[in-house]
Coordinates of C-alpha atoms and ligand atoms in Angstrom, one line a residue:
X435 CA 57.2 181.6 -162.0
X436 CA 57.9 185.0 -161.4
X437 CA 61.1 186.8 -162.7
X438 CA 63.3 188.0 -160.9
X439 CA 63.4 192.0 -161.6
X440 CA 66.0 194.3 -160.1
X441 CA 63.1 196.1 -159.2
X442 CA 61.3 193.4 -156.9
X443 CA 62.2 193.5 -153.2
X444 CA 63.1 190.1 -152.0
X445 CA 60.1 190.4 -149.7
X446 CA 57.9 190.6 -152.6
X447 CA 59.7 187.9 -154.6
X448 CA 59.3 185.7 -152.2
X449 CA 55.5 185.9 -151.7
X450 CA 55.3 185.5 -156.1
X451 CA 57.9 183.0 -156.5
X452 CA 58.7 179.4 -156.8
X453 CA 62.4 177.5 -157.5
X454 CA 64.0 174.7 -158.5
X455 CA 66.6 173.6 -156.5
X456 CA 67.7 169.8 -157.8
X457 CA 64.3 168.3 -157.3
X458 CA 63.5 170.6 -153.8
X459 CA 61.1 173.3 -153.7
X460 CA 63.0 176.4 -151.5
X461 CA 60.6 177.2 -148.6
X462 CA 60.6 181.0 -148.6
X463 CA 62.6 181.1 -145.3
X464 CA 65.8 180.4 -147.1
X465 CA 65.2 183.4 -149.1
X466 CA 65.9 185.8 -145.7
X467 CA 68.8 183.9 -145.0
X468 CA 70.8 185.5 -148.1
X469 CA 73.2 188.6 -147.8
X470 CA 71.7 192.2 -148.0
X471 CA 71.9 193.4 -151.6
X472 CA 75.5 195.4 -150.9
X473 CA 77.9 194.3 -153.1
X474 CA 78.7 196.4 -155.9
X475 CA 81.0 194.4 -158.1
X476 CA 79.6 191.8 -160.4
X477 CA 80.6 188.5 -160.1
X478 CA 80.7 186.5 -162.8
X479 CA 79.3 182.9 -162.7
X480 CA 79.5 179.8 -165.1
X481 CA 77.7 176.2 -164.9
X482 CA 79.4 173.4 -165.7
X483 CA 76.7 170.6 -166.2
X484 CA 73.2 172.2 -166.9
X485 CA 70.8 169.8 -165.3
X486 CA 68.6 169.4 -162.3
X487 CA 71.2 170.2 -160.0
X488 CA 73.3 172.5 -161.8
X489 CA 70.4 174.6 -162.9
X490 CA 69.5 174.4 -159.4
X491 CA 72.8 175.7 -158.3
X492 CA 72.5 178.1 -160.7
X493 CA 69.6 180.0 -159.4
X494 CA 71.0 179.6 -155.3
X495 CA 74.1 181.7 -156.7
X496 CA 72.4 183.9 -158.3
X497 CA 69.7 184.2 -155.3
X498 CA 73.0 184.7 -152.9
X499 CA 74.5 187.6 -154.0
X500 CA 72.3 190.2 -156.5
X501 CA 75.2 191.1 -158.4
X502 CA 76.3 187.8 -159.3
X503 CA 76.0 187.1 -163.6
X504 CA 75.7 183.8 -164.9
X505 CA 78.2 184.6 -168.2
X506 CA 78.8 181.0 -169.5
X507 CA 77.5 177.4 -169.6
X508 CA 78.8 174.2 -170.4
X509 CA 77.1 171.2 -170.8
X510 CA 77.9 167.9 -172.8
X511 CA 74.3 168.1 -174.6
X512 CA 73.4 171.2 -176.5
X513 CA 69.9 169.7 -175.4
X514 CA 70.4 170.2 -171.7
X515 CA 72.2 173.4 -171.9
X516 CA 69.0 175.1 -173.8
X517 CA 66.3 173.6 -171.5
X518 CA 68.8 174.4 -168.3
X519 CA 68.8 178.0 -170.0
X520 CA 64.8 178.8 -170.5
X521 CA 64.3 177.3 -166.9
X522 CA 66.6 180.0 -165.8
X523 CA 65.1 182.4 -167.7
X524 CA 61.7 181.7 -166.5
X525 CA 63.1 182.5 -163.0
X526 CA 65.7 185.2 -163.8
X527 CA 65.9 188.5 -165.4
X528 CA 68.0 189.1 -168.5
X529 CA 70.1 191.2 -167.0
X530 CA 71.2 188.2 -164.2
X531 CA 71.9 185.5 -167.0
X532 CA 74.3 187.5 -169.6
X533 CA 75.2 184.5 -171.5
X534 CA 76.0 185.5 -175.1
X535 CA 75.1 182.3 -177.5
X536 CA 78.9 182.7 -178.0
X537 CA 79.4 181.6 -174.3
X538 CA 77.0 178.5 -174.5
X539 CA 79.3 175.9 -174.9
X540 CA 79.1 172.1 -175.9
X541 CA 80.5 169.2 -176.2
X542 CA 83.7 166.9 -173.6
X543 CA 85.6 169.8 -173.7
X544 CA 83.5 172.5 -173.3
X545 CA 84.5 173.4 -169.5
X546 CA 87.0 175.0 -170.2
X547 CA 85.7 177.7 -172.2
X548 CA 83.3 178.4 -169.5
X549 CA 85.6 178.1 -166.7
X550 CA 87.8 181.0 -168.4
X551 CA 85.2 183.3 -168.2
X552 CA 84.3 182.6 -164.7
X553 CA 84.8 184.3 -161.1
X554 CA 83.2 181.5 -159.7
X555 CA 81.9 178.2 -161.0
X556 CA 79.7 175.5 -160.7
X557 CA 80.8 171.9 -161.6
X558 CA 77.6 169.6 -161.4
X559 CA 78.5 167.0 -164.0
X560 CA 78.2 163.2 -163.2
X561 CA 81.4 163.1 -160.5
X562 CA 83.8 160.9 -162.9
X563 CA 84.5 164.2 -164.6
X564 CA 84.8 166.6 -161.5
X565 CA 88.4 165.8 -160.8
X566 CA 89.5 167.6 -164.3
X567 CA 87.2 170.1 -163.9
X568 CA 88.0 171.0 -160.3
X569 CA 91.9 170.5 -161.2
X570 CA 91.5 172.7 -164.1
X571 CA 89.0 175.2 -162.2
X572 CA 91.5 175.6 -159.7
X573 CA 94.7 176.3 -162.1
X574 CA 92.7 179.2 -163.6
X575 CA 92.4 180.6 -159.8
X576 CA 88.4 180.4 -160.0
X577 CA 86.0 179.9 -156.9
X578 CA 84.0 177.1 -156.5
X579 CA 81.1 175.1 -156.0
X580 CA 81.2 171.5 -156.7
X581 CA 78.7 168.7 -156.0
X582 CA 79.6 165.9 -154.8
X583 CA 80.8 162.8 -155.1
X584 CA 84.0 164.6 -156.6
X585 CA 85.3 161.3 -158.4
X586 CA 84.6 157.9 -159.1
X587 CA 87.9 156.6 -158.7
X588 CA 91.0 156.7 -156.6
X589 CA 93.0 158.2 -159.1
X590 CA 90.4 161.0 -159.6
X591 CA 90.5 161.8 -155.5
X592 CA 94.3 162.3 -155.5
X593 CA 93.9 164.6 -158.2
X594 CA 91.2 166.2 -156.0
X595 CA 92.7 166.5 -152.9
X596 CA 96.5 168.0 -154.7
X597 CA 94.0 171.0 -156.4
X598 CA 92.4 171.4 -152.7
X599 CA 96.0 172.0 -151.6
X600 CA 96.3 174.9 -154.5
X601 CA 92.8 176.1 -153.6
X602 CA 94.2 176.8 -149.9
X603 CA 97.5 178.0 -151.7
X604 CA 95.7 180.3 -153.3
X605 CA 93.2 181.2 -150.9
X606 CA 90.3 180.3 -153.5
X607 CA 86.4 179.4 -151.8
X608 CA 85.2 175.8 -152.8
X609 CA 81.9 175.0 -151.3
X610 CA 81.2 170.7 -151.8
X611 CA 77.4 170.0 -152.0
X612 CA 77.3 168.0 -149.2
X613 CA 74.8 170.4 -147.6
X614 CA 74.0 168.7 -144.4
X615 CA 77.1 170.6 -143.1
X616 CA 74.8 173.8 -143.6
X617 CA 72.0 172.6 -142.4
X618 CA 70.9 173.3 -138.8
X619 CA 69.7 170.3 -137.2
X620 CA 72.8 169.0 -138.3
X621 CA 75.1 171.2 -136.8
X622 CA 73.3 171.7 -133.8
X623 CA 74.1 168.0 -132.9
X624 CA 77.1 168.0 -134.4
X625 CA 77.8 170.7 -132.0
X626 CA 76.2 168.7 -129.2
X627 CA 78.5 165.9 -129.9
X628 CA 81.3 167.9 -129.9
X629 CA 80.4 168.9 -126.2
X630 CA 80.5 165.2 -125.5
X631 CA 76.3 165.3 -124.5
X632 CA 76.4 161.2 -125.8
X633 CA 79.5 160.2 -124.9
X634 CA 82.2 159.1 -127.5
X635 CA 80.7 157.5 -130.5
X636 CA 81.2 153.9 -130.4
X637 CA 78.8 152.7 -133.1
X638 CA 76.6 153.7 -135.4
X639 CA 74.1 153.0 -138.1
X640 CA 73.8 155.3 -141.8
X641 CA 71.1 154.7 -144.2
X642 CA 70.1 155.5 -148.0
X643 CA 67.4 153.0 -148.7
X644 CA 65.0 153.8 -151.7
X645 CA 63.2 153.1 -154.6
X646 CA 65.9 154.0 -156.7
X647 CA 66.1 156.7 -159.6
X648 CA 65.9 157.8 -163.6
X649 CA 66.5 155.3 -166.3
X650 CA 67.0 157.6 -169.6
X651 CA 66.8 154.6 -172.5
X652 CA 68.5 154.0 -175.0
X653 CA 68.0 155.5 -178.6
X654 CA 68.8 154.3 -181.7
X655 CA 70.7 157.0 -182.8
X656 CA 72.7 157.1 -180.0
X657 CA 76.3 155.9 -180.0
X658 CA 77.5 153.7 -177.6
X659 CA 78.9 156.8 -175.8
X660 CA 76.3 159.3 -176.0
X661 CA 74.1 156.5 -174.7
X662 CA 76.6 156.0 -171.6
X663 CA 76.5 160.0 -171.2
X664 CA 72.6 160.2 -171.1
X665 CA 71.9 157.1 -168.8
X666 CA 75.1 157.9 -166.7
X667 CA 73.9 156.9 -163.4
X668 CA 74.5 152.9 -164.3
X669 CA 78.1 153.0 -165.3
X670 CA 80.8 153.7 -162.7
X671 CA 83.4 155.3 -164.8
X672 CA 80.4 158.2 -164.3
X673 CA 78.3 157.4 -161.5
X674 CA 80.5 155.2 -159.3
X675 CA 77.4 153.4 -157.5
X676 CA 74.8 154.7 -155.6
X677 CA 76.6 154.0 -152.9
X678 CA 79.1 156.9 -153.9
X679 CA 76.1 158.8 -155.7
X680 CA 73.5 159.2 -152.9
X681 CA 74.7 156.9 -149.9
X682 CA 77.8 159.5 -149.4
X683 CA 75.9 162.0 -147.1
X684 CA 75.3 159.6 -144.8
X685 CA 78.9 158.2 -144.9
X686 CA 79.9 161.4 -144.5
X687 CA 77.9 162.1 -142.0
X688 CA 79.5 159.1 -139.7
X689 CA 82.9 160.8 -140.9
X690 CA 82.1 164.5 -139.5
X691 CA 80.4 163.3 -136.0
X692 CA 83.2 160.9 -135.1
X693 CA 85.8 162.7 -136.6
X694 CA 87.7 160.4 -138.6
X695 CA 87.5 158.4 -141.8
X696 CA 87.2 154.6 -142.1
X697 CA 90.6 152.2 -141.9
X698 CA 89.1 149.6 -143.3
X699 CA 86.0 148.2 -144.9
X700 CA 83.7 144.7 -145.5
X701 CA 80.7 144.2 -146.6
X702 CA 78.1 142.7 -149.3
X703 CA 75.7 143.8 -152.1
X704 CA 74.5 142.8 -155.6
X705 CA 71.7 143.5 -157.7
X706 CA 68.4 141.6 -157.2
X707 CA 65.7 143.3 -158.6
X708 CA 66.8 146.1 -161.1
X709 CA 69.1 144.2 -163.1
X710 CA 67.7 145.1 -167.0
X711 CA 69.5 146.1 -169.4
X712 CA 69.4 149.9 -169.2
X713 CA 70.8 149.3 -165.8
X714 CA 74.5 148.8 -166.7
X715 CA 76.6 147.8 -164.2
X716 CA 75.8 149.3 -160.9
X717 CA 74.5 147.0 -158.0
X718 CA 70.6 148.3 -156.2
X719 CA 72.3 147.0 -152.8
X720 CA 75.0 147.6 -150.6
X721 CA 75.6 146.8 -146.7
X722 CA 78.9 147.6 -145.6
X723 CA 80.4 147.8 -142.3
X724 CA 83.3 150.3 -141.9
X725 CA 85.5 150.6 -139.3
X726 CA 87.0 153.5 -137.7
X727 CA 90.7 154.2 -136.1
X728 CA 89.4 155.2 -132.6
X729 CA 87.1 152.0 -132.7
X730 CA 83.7 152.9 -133.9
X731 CA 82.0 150.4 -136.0
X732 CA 79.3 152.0 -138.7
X733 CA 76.9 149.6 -140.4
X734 CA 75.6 151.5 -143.9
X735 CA 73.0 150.7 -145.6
X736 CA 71.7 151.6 -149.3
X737 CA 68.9 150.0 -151.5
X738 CA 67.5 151.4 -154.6
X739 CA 64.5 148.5 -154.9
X740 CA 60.8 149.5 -155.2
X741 CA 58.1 148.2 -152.0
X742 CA 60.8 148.0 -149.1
X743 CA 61.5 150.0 -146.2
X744 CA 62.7 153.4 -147.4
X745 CA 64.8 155.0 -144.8
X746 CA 67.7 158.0 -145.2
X747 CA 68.7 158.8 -141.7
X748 CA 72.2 158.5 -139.3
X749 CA 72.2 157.3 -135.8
X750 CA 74.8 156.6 -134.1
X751 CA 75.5 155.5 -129.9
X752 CA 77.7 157.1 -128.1
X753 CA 79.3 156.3 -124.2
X754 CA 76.4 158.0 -122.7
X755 CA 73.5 158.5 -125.5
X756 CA 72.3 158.1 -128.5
X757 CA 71.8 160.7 -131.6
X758 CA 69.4 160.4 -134.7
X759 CA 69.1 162.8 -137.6
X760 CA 66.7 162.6 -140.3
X761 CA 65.2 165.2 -142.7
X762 CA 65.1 168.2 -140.5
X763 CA 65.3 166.3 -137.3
X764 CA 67.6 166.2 -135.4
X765 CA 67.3 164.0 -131.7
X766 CA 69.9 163.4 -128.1
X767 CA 68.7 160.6 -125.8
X768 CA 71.0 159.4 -122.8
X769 CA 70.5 156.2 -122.1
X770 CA 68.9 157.2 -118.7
X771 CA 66.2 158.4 -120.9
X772 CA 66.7 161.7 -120.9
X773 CA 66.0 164.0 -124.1
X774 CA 69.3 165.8 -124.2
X775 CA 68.2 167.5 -127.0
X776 CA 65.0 167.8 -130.1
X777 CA 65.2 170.3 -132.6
X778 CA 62.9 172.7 -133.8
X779 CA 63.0 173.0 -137.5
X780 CA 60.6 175.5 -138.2
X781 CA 63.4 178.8 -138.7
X782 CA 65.9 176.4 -140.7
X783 CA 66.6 177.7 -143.8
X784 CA 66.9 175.6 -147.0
X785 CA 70.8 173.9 -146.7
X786 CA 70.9 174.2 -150.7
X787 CA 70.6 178.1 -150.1
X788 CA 72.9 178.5 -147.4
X789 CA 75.9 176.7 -148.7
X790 CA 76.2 179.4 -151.4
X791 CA 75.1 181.9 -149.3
X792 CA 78.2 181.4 -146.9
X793 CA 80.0 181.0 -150.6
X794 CA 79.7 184.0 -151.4
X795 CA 80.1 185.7 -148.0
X796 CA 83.4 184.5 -147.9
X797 CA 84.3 185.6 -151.4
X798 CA 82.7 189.3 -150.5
X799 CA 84.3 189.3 -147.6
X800 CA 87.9 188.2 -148.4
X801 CA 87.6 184.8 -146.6
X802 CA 88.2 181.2 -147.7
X803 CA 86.0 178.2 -147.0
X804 CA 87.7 175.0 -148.6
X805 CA 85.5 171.7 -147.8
X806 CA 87.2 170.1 -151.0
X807 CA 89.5 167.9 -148.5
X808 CA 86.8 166.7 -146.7
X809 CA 84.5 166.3 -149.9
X810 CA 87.2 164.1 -151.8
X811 CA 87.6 161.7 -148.1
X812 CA 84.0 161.5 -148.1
X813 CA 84.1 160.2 -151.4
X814 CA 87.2 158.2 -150.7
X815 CA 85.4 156.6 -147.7
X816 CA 82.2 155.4 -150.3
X817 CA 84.4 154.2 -152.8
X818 CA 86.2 152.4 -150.1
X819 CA 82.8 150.6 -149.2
X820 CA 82.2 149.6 -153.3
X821 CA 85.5 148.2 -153.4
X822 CA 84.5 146.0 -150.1
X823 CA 81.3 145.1 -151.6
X824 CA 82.3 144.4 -155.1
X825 CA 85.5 142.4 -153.9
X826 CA 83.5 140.8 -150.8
X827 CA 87.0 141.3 -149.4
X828 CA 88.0 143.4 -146.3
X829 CA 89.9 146.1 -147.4
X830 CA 92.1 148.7 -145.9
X831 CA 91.8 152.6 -146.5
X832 CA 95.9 151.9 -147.5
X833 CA 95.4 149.2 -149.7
X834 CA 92.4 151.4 -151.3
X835 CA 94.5 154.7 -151.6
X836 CA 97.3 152.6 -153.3
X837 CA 95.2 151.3 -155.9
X838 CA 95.9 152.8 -159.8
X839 CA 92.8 151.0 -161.2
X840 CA 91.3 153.9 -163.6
X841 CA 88.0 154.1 -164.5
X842 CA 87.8 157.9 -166.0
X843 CA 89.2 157.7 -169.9
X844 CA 91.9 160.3 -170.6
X845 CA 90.3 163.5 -172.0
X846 CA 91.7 163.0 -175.2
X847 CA 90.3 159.5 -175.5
X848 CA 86.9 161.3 -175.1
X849 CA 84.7 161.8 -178.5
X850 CA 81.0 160.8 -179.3
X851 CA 82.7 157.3 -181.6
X852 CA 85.1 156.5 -178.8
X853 CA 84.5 153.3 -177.1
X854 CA 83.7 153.7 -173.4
X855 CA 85.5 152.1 -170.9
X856 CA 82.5 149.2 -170.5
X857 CA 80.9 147.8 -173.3
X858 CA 78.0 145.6 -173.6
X859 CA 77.9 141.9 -174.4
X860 CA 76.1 140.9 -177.5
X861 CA 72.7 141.0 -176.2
X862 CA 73.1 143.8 -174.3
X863 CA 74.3 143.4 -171.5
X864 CA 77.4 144.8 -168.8
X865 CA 79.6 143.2 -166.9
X866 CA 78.6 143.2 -163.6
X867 CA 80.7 143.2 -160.2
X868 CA 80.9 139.3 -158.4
X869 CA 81.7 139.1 -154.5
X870 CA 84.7 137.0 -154.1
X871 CA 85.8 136.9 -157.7
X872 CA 85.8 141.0 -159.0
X873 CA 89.8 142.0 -158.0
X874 CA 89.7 145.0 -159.5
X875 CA 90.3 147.9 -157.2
Ligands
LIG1495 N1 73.8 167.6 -153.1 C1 72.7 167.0 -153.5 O1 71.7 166.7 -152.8 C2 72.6 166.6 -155.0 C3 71.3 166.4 -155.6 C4 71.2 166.0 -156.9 C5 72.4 165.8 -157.6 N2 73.6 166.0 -157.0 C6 74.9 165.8 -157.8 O2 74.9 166.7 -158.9 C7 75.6 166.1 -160.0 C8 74.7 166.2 -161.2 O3 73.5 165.5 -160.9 P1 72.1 165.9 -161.7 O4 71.0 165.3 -160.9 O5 72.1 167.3 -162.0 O6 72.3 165.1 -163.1 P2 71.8 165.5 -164.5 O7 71.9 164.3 -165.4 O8 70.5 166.1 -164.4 O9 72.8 166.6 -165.0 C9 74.2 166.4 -165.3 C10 74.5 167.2 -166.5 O10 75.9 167.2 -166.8 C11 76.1 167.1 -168.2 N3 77.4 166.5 -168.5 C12 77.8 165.2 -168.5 N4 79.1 165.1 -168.7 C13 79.5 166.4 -169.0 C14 80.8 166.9 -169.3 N5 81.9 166.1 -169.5 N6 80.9 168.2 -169.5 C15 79.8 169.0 -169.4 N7 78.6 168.6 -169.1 C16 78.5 167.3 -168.8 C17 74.9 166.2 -168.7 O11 74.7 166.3 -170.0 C18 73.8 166.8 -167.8 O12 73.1 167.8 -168.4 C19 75.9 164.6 -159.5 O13 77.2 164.6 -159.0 C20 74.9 164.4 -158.4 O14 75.4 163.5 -157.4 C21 73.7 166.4 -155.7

């Protein structure tokens, strides 16, 4: 890959050059989409959580803004944090990433080192943690990007959404990674919808269905913790479900078009086919139906099983129409027949890329984007569904915000010989959610 020199123009860098973003290749369009190199003071930047997606993130910010620095990194794993680092640095000049080996930072409590030296940070850690890192993030008056989920747990999004009120107190930027809201199929129905083109939405049906994701096995020198940590995506206290973990844009999705989160939630799931051992707890199946305050029932749907249908997509009818978006498609139909409306992809610029491009517009320019509210109801509304499908009960958005059922440790309870919050049972195996008998909110 080609570095990325002061002295390249971006036209040029974009012919040589190749990146990362999370497991997406940018398309060169994105590239014209960032700010004109203008702004004369530097901006420092730190990562929290070097892998795919905060290395990504990494190299968006830097590609947003050319006098943006990447000063510190944090990562649990002194592992990650290096091969985070020499991807970087296969992509980046030396004189973008300025971390001193003093400002590489490892270890549970490592954010906060990084965070201090920060203008702006990234928090891409599994989402259990992003509530004290946002909370924290926030109380040192630093702009943000955070992926999302931002939590696992109920407790963790009221901590969210009180540090999103001292964001907008202190007029700090947080960009959530939910990136559909920068992407422009997206908005352009979202916008349509607005107009009232289909009619009120009355219905709808969201999808994550896939073959599912990484397994990172166990080793023998691991402790129970470190081998929790590595293979995060099966344990909740972590992960939360891949309803939470993936399934969430579409949820959210339902949430921005009607404009409104769930009251209340039923559904059913287990785990059918990927139940070994190195899958902890987590089920590969959900189906939940949500329902809204104005009326509008949303079927959602997420599998992580191999040689099924594979579908992520939102559609959703409306009084007069329907809408589908998929990918970069984005499709109106009234139900005379009519195309109302098929978009035309081919100028869209990478969503990855454009959310911190309009992050750091807003810091330049003085202004304040703040999606953390949003992010954390999102989150809310998937955890809302796991509770419905772990409990096989209907449950309420109230009965869900009152519950105190913790699964994030306390910080200080956090070291490599600390026992996690789920163990396994002598030969191996976790405890694993059962409709009609889990109570546990
Ligand atoms: N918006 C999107 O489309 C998108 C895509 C991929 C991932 N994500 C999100 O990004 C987050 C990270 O996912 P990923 O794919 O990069 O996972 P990953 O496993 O590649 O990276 C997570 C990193 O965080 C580190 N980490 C774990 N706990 C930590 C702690 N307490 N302090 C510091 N570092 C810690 C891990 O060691 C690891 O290097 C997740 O929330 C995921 O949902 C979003």
């Amino acid at each position: 890959m080609e570095k990325f020199k002061n002295n390249l123009s971006r036209r040029n860098f974009v012919k040589e050059s190749s990146l990362i973003t999370g497991g997406i290749l940018l398309a060169p369009s994105i590239l014209s989409s960032s700010p004109l190199f203008k702004n004369e003071k530097v901006l420092k930047l730190a990562v929290v959580g070097c892998g795919g997606r905060g290395t990504g993130a990494v190299s968006q910010a830097l590609l947003a803004d050319e006098n943006v620095k990447l000063v510190a990194m944090a990562d649990a794993f002194q592992d990650r944090l290096e091969n985070s680092f020499e991807s970087l640095s296969k992509m980046f000049d030396q004189s973008r990433l300025k971390v001193k080996p003093t400002n590489k930072f490892v270890g549970f409590g490592s954010y906060k080192k990084a965070i201090d030296e920060a203008d702006v940070v990234i928090l891409a850690t599994p989402p259990g943690f992003r509530p004290q890192h946002f909370e924290y993030a926030i109380a040192q008056g630093k702009h943000v990007f955070m992926e999302k989920p931002v939590a696992t747990d109920v407790v963790g999004i009221k901590k969210v959404l009180a540090a999103a009120e001292q964001a907008k107190a202190k007029k700090l930027n947080v960009v959530v990674g939910l990136q559909r809201h920068y992407q422009r199929n997206y908005l352009e129905i979202y916008k349509r919808i607005q107009e009232g083109q289909i009619g009120k939405i009355v219905s709808g049906q969201v999808y994550w269905n896939g073959g599912g994701v990484w397994v990172r096995p166990r080793q023998q020198d691991w402790t129970e913790m470190e081998y929790q940590m590595r293979n995060w995506y099966y344990f909740n206290w972590l992960c939360g479900d891949h309803i939470l973990e993936q399934h969430i844009h579409n949820i959210d999705v339902a949430n921005w078009f009607i404009g409104e989160y769930p009251i209340k939630a039923q559904g059913m799931g287990g785990r059918e086919v990927r139940k070994g051992k190195d899958h902890g707890q987590i089920f590969d199946h959900h189906f939940v139906e949500f329902e809204y305050p104005g009326g509008a029932v949303i079927s959602s749907q997420c599998r992580h099983q191999k040689g099924c249908m594979n579908r992520v997509a939102e559609t959703f009818q409306g009084t007069l129409g329907t809408s589908h978006t998929k990918g970069n498609s984005g499709i109106l139909t009234s139900y005379a027949g009519d195309n109302l409306y098929d978009h035309e992809s081919d100028e869209d610029k990478n969503p990855y890329q454009v959310e911190h491009n309009k992050l750091f517009d807003s810091i330049r320019g003085g202004g304040y984007l703040n999606n953390a509210e949003y992010g954390a109801k999102s989150t809310m509304s998937a955890i809302l569904g796991r509770m419905a499908t772990y409990t096989g009960k209907v449950v309420t958005w109230e009965e869900a915000m009152n519950s105190s059922h913790k699964l994030v440790p306390d910080e200080d309870s956090l070291t490599w010989d600390a026992i996690p919050p789920v163990v396994p049972d002598e030969e191996g195996n976790y405890t694993v959610p059962v409709p009609g008998k889990t109570t546990l909110f």
